[in-house]
Coordinates of C-alpha atoms and ligand atoms in Angstrom, one line a residue:
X289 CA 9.5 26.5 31.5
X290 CA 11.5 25.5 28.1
X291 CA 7.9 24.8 26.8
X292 CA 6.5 28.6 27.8
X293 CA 9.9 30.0 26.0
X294 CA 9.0 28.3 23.2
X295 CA 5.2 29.5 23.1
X296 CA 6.8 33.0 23.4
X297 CA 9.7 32.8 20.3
X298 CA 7.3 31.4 18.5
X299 CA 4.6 33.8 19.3
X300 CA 2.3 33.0 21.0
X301 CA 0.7 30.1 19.2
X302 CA -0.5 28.3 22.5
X303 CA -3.0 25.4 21.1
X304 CA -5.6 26.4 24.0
X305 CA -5.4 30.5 23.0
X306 CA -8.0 29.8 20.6
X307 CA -11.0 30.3 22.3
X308 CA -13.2 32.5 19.9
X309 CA -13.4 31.4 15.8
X310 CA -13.3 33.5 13.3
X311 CA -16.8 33.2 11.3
X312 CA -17.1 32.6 7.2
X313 CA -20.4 33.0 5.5
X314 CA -20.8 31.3 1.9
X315 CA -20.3 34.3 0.3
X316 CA -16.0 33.6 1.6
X317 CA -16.2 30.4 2.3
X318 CA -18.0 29.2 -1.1
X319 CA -18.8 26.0 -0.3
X320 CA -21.3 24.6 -2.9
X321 CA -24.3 23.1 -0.4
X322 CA -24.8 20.5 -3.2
X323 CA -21.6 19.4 -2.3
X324 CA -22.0 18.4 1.0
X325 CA -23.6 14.6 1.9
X326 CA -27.2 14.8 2.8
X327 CA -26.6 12.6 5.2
X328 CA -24.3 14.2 7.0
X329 CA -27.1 17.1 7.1
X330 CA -29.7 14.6 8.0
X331 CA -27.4 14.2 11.3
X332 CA -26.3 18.0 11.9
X333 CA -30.0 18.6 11.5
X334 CA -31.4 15.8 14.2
X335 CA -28.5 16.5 16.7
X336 CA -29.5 20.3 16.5
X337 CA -33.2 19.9 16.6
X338 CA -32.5 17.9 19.7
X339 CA -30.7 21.0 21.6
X340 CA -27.3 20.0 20.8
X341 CA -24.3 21.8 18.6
X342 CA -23.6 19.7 15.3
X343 CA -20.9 20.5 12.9
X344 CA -19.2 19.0 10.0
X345 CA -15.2 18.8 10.6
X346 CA -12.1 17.8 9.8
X347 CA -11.2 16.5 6.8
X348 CA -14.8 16.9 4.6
X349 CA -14.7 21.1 5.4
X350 CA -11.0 21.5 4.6
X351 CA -12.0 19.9 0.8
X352 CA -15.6 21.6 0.7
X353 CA -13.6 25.0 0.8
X354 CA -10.9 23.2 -1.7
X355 CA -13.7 22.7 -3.7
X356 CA -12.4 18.8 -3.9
X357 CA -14.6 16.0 -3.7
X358 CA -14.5 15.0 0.4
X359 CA -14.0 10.9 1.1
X360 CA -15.9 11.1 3.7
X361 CA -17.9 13.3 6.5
X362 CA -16.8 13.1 10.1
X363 CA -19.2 14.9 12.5
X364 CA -18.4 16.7 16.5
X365 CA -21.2 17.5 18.8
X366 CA -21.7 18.4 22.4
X367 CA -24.0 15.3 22.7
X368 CA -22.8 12.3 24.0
X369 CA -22.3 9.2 22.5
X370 CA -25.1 7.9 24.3
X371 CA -27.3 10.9 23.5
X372 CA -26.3 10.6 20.0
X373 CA -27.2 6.9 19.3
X374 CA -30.5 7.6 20.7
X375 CA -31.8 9.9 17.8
X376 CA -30.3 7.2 15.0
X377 CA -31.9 3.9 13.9
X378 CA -28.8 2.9 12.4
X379 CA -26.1 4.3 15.0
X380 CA -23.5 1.8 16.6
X381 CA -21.4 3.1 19.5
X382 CA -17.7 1.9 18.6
X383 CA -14.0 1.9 20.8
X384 CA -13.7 1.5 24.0
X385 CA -11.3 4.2 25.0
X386 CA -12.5 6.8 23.4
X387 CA -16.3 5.9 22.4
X388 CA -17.6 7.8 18.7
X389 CA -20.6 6.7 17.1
X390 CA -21.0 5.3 13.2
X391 CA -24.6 6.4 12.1
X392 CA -25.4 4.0 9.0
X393 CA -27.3 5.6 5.7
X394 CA -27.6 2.3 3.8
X395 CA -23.7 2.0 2.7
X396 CA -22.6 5.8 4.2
X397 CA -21.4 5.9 7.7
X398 CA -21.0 9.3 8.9
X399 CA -18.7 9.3 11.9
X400 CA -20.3 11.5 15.4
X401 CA -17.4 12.4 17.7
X402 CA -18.2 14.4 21.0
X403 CA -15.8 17.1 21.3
X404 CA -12.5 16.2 23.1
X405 CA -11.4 18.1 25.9
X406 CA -7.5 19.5 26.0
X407 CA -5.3 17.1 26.5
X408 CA -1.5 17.2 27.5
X409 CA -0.4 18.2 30.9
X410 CA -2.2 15.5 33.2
X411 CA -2.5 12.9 30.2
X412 CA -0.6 9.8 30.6
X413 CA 2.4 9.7 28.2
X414 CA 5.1 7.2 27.4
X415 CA 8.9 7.9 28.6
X416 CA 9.4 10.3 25.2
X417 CA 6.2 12.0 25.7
X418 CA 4.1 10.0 23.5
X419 CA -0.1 10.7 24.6
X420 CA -1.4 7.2 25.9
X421 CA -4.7 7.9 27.3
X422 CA -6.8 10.9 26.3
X423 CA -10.4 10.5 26.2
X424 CA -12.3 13.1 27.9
X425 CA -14.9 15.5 27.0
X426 CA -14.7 19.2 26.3
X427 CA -16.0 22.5 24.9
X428 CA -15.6 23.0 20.9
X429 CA -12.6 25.6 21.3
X430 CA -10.7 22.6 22.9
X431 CA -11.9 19.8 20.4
X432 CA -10.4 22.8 17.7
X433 CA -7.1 23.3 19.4
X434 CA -6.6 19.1 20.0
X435 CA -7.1 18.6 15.9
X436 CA -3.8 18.5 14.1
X437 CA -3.5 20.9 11.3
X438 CA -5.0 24.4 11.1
X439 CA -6.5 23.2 7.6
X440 CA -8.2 20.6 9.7
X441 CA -9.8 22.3 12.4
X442 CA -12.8 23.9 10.6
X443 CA -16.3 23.6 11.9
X444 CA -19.3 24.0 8.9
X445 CA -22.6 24.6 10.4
X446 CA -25.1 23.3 6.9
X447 CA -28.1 25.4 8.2
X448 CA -26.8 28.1 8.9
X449 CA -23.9 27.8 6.1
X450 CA -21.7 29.0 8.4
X451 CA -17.5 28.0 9.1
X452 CA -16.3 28.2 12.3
X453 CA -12.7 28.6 11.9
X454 CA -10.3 28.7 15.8
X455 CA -7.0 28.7 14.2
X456 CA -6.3 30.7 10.9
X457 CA -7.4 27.1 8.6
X458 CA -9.3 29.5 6.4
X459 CA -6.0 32.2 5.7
X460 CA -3.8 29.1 5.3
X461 CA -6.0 27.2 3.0
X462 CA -6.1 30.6 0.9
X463 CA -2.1 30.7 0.7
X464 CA -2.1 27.0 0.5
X465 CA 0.4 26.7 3.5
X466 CA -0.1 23.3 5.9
X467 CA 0.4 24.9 9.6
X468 CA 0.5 22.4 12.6
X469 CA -1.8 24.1 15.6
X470 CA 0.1 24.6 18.6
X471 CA 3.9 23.9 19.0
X472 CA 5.6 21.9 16.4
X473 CA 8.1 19.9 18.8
X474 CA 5.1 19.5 21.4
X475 CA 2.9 18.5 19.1
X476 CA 5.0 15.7 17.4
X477 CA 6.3 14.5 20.6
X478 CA 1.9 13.8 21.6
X479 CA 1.8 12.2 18.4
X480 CA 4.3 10.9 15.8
X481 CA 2.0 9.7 13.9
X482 CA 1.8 13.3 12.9
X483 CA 4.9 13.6 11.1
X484 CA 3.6 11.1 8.1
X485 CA 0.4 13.0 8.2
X486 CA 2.4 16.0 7.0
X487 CA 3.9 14.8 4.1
X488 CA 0.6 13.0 3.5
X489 CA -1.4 16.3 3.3
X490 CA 1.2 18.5 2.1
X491 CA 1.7 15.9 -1.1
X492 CA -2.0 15.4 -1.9
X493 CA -2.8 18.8 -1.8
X494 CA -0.1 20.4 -3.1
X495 CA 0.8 22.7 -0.3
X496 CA 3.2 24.3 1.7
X497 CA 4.5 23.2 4.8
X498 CA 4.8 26.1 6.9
X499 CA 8.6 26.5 8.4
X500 CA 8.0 25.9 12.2
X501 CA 5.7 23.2 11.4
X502 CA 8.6 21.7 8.9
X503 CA 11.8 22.5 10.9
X504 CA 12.0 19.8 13.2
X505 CA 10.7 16.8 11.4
X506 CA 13.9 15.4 10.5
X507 CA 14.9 15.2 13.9
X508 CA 11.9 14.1 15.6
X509 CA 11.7 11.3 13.2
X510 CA 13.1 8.3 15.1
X511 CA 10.1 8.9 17.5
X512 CA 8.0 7.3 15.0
X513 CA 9.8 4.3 16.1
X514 CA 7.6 4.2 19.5
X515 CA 4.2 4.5 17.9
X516 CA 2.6 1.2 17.8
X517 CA 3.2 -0.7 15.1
X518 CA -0.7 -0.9 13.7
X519 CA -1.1 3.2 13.9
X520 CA 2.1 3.6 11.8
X521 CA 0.7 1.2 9.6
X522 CA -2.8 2.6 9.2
X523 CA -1.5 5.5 8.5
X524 CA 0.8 4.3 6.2
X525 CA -2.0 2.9 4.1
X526 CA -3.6 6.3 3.9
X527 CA -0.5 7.7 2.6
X528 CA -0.2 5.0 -0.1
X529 CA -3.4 4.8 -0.9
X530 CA -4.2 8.6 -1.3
X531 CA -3.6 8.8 -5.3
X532 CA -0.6 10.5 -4.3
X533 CA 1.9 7.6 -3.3
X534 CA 4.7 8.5 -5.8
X535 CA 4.6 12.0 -4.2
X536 CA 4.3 11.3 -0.7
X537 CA 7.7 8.7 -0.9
X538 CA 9.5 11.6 -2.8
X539 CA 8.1 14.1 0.1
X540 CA 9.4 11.4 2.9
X541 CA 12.7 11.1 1.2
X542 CA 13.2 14.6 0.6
X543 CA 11.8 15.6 4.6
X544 CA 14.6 13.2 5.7
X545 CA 11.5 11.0 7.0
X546 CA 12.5 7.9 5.0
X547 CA 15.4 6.9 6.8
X548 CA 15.2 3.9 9.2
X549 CA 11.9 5.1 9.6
X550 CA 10.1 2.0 8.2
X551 CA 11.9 -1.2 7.3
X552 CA 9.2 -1.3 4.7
X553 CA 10.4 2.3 2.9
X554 CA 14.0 1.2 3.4
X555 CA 13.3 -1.3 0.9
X556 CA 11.1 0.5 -1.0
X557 CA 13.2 3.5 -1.9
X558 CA 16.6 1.6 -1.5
X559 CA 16.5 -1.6 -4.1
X560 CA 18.0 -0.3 -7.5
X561 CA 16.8 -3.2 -9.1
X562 CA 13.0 -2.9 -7.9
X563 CA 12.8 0.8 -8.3
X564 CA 10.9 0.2 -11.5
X565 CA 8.4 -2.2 -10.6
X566 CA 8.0 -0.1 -7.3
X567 CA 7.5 3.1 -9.5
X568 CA 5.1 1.1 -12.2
X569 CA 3.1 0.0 -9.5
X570 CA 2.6 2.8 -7.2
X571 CA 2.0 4.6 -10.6
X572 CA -0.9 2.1 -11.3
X573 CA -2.1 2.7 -8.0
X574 CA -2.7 6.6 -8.0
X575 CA -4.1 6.2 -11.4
X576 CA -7.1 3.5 -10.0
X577 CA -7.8 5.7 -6.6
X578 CA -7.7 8.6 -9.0
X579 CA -10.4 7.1 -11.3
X580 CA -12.1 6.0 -8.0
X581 CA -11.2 2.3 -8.4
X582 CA -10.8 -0.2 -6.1
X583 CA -7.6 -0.4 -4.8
X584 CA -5.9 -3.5 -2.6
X585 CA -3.6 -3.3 0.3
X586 CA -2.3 -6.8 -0.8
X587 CA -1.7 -6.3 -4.2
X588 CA 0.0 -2.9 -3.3
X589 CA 2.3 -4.5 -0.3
X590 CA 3.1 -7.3 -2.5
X591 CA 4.5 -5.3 -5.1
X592 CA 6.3 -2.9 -2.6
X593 CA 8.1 -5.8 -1.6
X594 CA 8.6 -8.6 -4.4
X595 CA 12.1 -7.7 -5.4
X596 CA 12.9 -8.8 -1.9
X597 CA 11.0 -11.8 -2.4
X598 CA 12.5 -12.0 -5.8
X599 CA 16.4 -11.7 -4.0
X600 CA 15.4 -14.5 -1.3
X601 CA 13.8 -16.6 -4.1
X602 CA 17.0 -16.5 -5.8
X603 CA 19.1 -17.1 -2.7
X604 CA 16.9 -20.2 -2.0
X605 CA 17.2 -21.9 -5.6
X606 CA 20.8 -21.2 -5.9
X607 CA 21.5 -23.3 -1.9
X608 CA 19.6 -26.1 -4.3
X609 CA 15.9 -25.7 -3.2
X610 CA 13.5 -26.5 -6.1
X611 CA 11.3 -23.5 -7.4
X612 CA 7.8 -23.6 -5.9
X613 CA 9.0 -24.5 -2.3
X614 CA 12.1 -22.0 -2.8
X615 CA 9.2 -19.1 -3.1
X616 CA 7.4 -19.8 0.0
X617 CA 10.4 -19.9 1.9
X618 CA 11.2 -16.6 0.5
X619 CA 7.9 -15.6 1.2
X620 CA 8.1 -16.4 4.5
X621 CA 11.3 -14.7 5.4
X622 CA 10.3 -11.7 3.7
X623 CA 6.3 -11.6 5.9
X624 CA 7.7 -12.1 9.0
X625 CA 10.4 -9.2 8.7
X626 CA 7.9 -7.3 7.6
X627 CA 4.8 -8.3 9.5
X628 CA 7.5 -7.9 12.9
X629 CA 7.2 -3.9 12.3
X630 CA 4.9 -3.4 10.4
X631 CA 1.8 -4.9 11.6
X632 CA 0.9 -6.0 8.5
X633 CA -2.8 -7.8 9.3
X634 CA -3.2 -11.8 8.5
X635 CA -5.2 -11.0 5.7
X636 CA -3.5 -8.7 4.0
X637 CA -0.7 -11.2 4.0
X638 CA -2.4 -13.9 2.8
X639 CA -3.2 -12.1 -0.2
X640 CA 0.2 -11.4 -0.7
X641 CA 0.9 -14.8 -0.6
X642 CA -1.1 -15.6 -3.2
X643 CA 0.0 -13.6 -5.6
X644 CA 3.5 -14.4 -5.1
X645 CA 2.7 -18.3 -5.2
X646 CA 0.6 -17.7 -8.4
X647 CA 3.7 -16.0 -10.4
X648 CA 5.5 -19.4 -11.6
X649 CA 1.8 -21.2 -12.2
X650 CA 1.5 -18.4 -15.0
X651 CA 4.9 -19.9 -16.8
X652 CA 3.0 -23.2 -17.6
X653 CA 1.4 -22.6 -20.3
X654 CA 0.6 -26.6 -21.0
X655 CA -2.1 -28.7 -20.7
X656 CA -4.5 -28.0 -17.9
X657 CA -2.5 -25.5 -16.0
X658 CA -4.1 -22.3 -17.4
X659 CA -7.4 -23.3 -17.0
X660 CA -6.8 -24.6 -13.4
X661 CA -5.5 -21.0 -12.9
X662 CA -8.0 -19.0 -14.7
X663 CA -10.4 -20.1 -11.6
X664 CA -8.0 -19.3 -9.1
X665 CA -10.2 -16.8 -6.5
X666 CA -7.1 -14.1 -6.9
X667 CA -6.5 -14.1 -10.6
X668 CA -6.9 -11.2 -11.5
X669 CA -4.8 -9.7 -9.2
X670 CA -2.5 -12.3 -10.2
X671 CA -2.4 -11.2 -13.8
X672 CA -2.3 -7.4 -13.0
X673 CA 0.8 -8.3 -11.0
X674 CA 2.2 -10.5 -13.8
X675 CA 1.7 -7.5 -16.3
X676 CA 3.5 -5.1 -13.9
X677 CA 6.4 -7.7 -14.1
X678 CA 6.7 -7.6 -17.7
X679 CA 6.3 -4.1 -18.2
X680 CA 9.0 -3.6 -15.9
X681 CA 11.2 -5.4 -17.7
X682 CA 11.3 -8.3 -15.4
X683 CA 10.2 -10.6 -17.4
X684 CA 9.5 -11.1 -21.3
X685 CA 6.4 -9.2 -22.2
X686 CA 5.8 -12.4 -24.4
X687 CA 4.3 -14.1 -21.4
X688 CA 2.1 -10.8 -20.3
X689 CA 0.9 -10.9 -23.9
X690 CA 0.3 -14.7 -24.4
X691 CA -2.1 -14.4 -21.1
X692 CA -3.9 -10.9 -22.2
X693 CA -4.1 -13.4 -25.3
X694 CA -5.4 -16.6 -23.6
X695 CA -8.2 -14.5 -21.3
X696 CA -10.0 -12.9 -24.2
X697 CA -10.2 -16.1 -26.1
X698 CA -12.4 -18.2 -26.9
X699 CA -12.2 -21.8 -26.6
X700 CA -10.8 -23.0 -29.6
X701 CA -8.6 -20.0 -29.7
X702 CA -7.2 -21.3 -26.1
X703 CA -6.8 -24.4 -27.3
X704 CA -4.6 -23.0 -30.2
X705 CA -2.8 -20.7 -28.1
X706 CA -2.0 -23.6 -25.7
X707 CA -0.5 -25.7 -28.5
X708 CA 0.9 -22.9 -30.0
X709 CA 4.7 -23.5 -28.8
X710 CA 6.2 -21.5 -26.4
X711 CA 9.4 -19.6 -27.2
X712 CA 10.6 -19.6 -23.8
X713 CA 8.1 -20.7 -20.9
X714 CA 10.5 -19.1 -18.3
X715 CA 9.8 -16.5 -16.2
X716 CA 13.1 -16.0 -14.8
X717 CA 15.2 -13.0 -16.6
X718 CA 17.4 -14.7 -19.3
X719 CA 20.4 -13.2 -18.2
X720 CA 20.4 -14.9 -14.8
X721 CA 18.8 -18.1 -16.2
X722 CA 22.0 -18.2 -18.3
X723 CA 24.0 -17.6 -15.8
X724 CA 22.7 -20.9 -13.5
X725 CA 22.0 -23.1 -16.7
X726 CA 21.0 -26.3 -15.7
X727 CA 18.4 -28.6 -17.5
X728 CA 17.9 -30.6 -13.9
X729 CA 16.9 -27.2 -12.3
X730 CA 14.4 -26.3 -15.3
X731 CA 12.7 -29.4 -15.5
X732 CA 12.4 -29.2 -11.5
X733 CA 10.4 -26.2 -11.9
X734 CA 8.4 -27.2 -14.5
X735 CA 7.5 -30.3 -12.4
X736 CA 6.8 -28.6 -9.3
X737 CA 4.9 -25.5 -11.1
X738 CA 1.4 -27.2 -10.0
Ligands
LIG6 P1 -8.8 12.4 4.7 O1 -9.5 13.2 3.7 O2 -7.5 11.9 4.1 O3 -9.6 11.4 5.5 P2 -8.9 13.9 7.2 O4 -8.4 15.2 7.5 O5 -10.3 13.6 7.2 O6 -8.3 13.5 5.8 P3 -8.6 11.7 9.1 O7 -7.4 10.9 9.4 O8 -9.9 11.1 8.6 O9 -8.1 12.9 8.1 O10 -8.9 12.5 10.4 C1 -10.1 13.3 10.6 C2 -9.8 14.6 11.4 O11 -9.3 14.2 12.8 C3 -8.6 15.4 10.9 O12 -9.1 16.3 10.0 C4 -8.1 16.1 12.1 O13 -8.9 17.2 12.5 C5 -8.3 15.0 13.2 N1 -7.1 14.1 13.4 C6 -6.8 13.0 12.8 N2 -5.7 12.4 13.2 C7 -5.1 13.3 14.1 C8 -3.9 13.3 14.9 N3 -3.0 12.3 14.8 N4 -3.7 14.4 15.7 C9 -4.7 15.4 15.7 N5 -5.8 15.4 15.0 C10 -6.0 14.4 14.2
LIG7 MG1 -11.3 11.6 7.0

C-alpha cells in the first residue's frame, strides 16, 4: 500500500516497469571496439554461437561509454552456469548460493552471471527488510531492473555493437547524474550496502546524485549497521581503494554517512592529530591506483589507524610498560576493536602488524640492526610507512632521510652512515619525549628495540 503510493509520487519508477530497452548503435553510444577485452568477446562470441544471449554489463559498459579504462568485464547470459562451463576450458563454477562462473584467459577472469530473476516480495529478508536469499533465474529485463544504478544496468552486445539500455543509464550518463533503479527507500532497505556504493560511484566519477536517489541516505544510514560485517568491508575496500579515497570520505562526511557508521571512519575522520598522516596516506594511495600500482589493504588499514595505535602506545609506556611490548599491546587493543566490526581478514592484519612492530626497529640505527631489518619480508612497506611518518610531521624527517640514505648505499657508504652519529635516534616527537624525560625509559627502548 505505502510502497504503491510511493511508486506513484514518485512516478512511476517501478524497478520491474522496464521490460523493453531502449537500443544505442556506435554511432551514440561511441564505444571504441578496441576498447573492449577480447576476451570478454571470445566469451560473448561462444555463448552466442551456442544459442544463448551474451552481453557485456555492469560496470565495464558504464566506463566503455565514459570512455574510461574498465577494471574489469563482467558478463550475463541466459545459459546456465552449467551450460556455460561447458563451452570453457578454463571456467570454474564458484558460490554456492548464487553460482556464477570465472572463465580464466591466462591471468584475466571474465565473470559469467546468468540473469537474476526479480527479487523482493517472496525473498526472505531480515527484521528491517534486509534481502537474505535471492538466487533465482530470470529473463534479462529482470536481471536490468535487480542491478543497482541506472548507469549500471547497460547491456553491450560486441557483434552486433549494440547497448541495451532498460532504465534511462544512457540519458543519465549523458547529464552525469547517478540514479538508483527503482525506489530509493526500497531499494536501500534490500541492500545497505548500497548506500556506500553511492558515494563510491558518485566520487570516482564525478557525478550527480540524483535528488530521490540522495534524499534518504542520511536516514537510512544506521541500516548499514545490519549488513554483515565482511560485505561492509568489501565494499569498503572498493571505496578506498578506487583512486578516489580522499573524495569518497569527504562525500561520506558531507552525505551524513560517516557518522557511527563505521568505527573505522569514526577514527578516521575524528583524530585531529592523525588527520595528516590519514590525508598523506590516502593521498599516496589514489596517486599508486591512479598510476596503476599496487596498492595494499594492510599498508592502507595500518595507516588509517596508527594514531590510535600511536594514543594506546603512549598510554601503555606512560602505566610503565617498556617500548616494544607497550606496541603490541597497543596493537592488540586497537585489531580486535577493529577486527570486532569490521571484519578485517587475518591476513590483512598480520600485515598490519608488521608494520607497526617494524616502526621502533627503524630508530636503531647501530650495529647490526639495519641490516637485520633491511631483509625483513615487509620492508619496504615498512619504510614507505616510516616516510609517511616523517612527512607528516610525526617524526624528524632526519630519520626518513638517514634510511632513503642507508638503502641506496653501498657498503662502505653504510658503514659510514652507521657510524656516522646520530643526532637524536628517537622516534618519538620531542615535545612529548621531553615531557616524560627519563634516561631509564630511553635506554629500555633502545634495549628492547631488537
Ligand atoms: P567497478 O568498476 O568499481 O567494479 P562495477 O559497476 O563493475 O564498478 P561491481 O561491484 O563490480 O561494480 O558490480 C558489478 C555490477 O553488479 C554493477 O555494475 C551492478 O550492475 C551490479 N551490482 C553490484 N552490486 C550491487 C548491489 N549491491 N545491488 C545491485 N546491483 C549490484
Ligand atoms: Mg566491476
Amino acid at each position: 500500500m505505502i510502497k504503491k503510493l510511493i511508486r506513484r509520487i514518485l512516478g512511476g519508477a517501478d524497478p520491474g516497469a522496464s521490460v523493453r530497452p531502449k537500443t544505442f548503435g556506435p554511432q551514440e553510444h561511441g564505444i571504441d571496439p578496441d576498447d573492449v577485452s577480447p576476451n570478454a568477446v571470445r566469451v560473448t562470441q561462444a555463448l552466442q554461437t551456442a544459442g544463448y544471449k551474451a552481453f557485456i554489463v555492469g560496470g565495464a559498459v558504464r566506463d566503455l561509454v565514459l570512455g574510461l579504462k574498465p577494471k574489469d568485464f563482467d558478463v550475463a547470459t541466459d545459459a546456465t552456469p552449467e551450460e556455460v562451463k561447458r563451452l570453457f576450458r578454463r571456467a570454474f563454477i564458484i558460490g554456492r548460493r548464487f553460482q556464477i562462473v570465472h572463465v580464466m584467459f591466462g591471468q584475466e577472469l571474465i565473470e559469467v552471471t546468468t540473469f537474476r530473476g526479480s527479487s523482493s516480495e517472496e525473498a526472505p529478508k531480515d527484521a528491517h527488510g534486509r534481502v537474505l536469499r535471492d538466487n533465482t533465474f530470470g529473463e534479462q529485463h529482470e536481471d536490468a531492473a535487480r542491478r543497482d544504478f541506472t548507469i549500471n544496468a547497460m547491456y553491450y552486445d560486441p557483434s552486433q555493437q549494440v547497448v541495451l539500455d532498460y532504465h534511462g543509464g544512457m540519458k543519465d550518463i549523458r547529464s552525469r547524474m547517478l540514479r538508483i533503479i527503482g525506489v530509493p527507500e526500497a531499494r536501500y532497505r534490500e541492500d545497505p550496502v548500497r548506500l556506500l556504493r553511492v558515494i563510491r560511484f558518485a566520487a570516482k566519477l564525478e557525478f550527480k546524485i540524483a535528488p530521490a536517489t540522495r534524499a534518504p541516505m542520511a536516514l537510512m544510514a544506521p541500516l548499514i549497521n545490519n549488513v554483515p560485517a565482511a560485505r561492509v568491508f568489501d565494499e569498503m575496500l572498493k571505496l578506498l581503494m578506487s583512486g578516489h579515497a580522499m573524495a569518497c570520505l569527504q562525500r561520506l562526511r558531507k552525505e551524513g554517512l560517516h557518522h557511527g557508521l563505521l568505527p573505522l571512519l569514526d577514527v578516521v575522520l575524528e583524530q585531529p592529530l592523525g588527520e595528516k598522516f590519514v590525508t598523506l596516506s590516502l593521498a599516496n594511495t589514489d596517486e599508486r591506483v591512479r598510476q596503476g600500482k599496487p596498492v595494499s589493504p594492510g599498508f592502507l588499514f595500518a595507516s588509517l589507524l596508527w594514531h590510535q595505535v600511536l594514543e594506546k602506545w603512549e598510554a601503555y609506556r606512560a602505566a610503565g610498560e617498556y617500548p616494544i611490548p607497550a606496541l603490541h599491546l597497543a596493537a592488540d587493543d586497537v585489531l580486535d576493536g577493529q577486527t570486532e566490526k569490521l571484519a578485517l581478514q587475518r591476513r590483512i592484519a598480520t600485515d598490519m602488524r608488521d608494520i607497526w612492530a617494524m616502526q621502533p626497529r627503524f630508530e636503531r640505527r647501530i650495529g647490526k640492526s639495519p641490516y637485520k631489518l633491511l631483509e625483513h619480508p615487509r620492508m619496504r612497506a615498512g619504510y614507505d610507512f616510516l616516510l609517511l611518518r616523517c612527512a607528516s610531521g610525526e617524526i624528524d624527517a632526519d630519520i626518513g632521510q638517514w634510511w632513503t640514505d642507508f638503502i641506496d648505499a653501498d657498503s662502505n657508504e653504510r658503514e659510514a652512515l652507521i657510524n656516522r652519529k646520530p643526532e637524536d635516534t628517537s622516534a618519538m616527537p620531542p615535545k612529548k619525549r621531553r615531557r616524560r624525560g627519563g634516561r631509564s625509559r630511553n635506554k629500555a627502548r633502545t634495549e628492547s628495540a631488537d
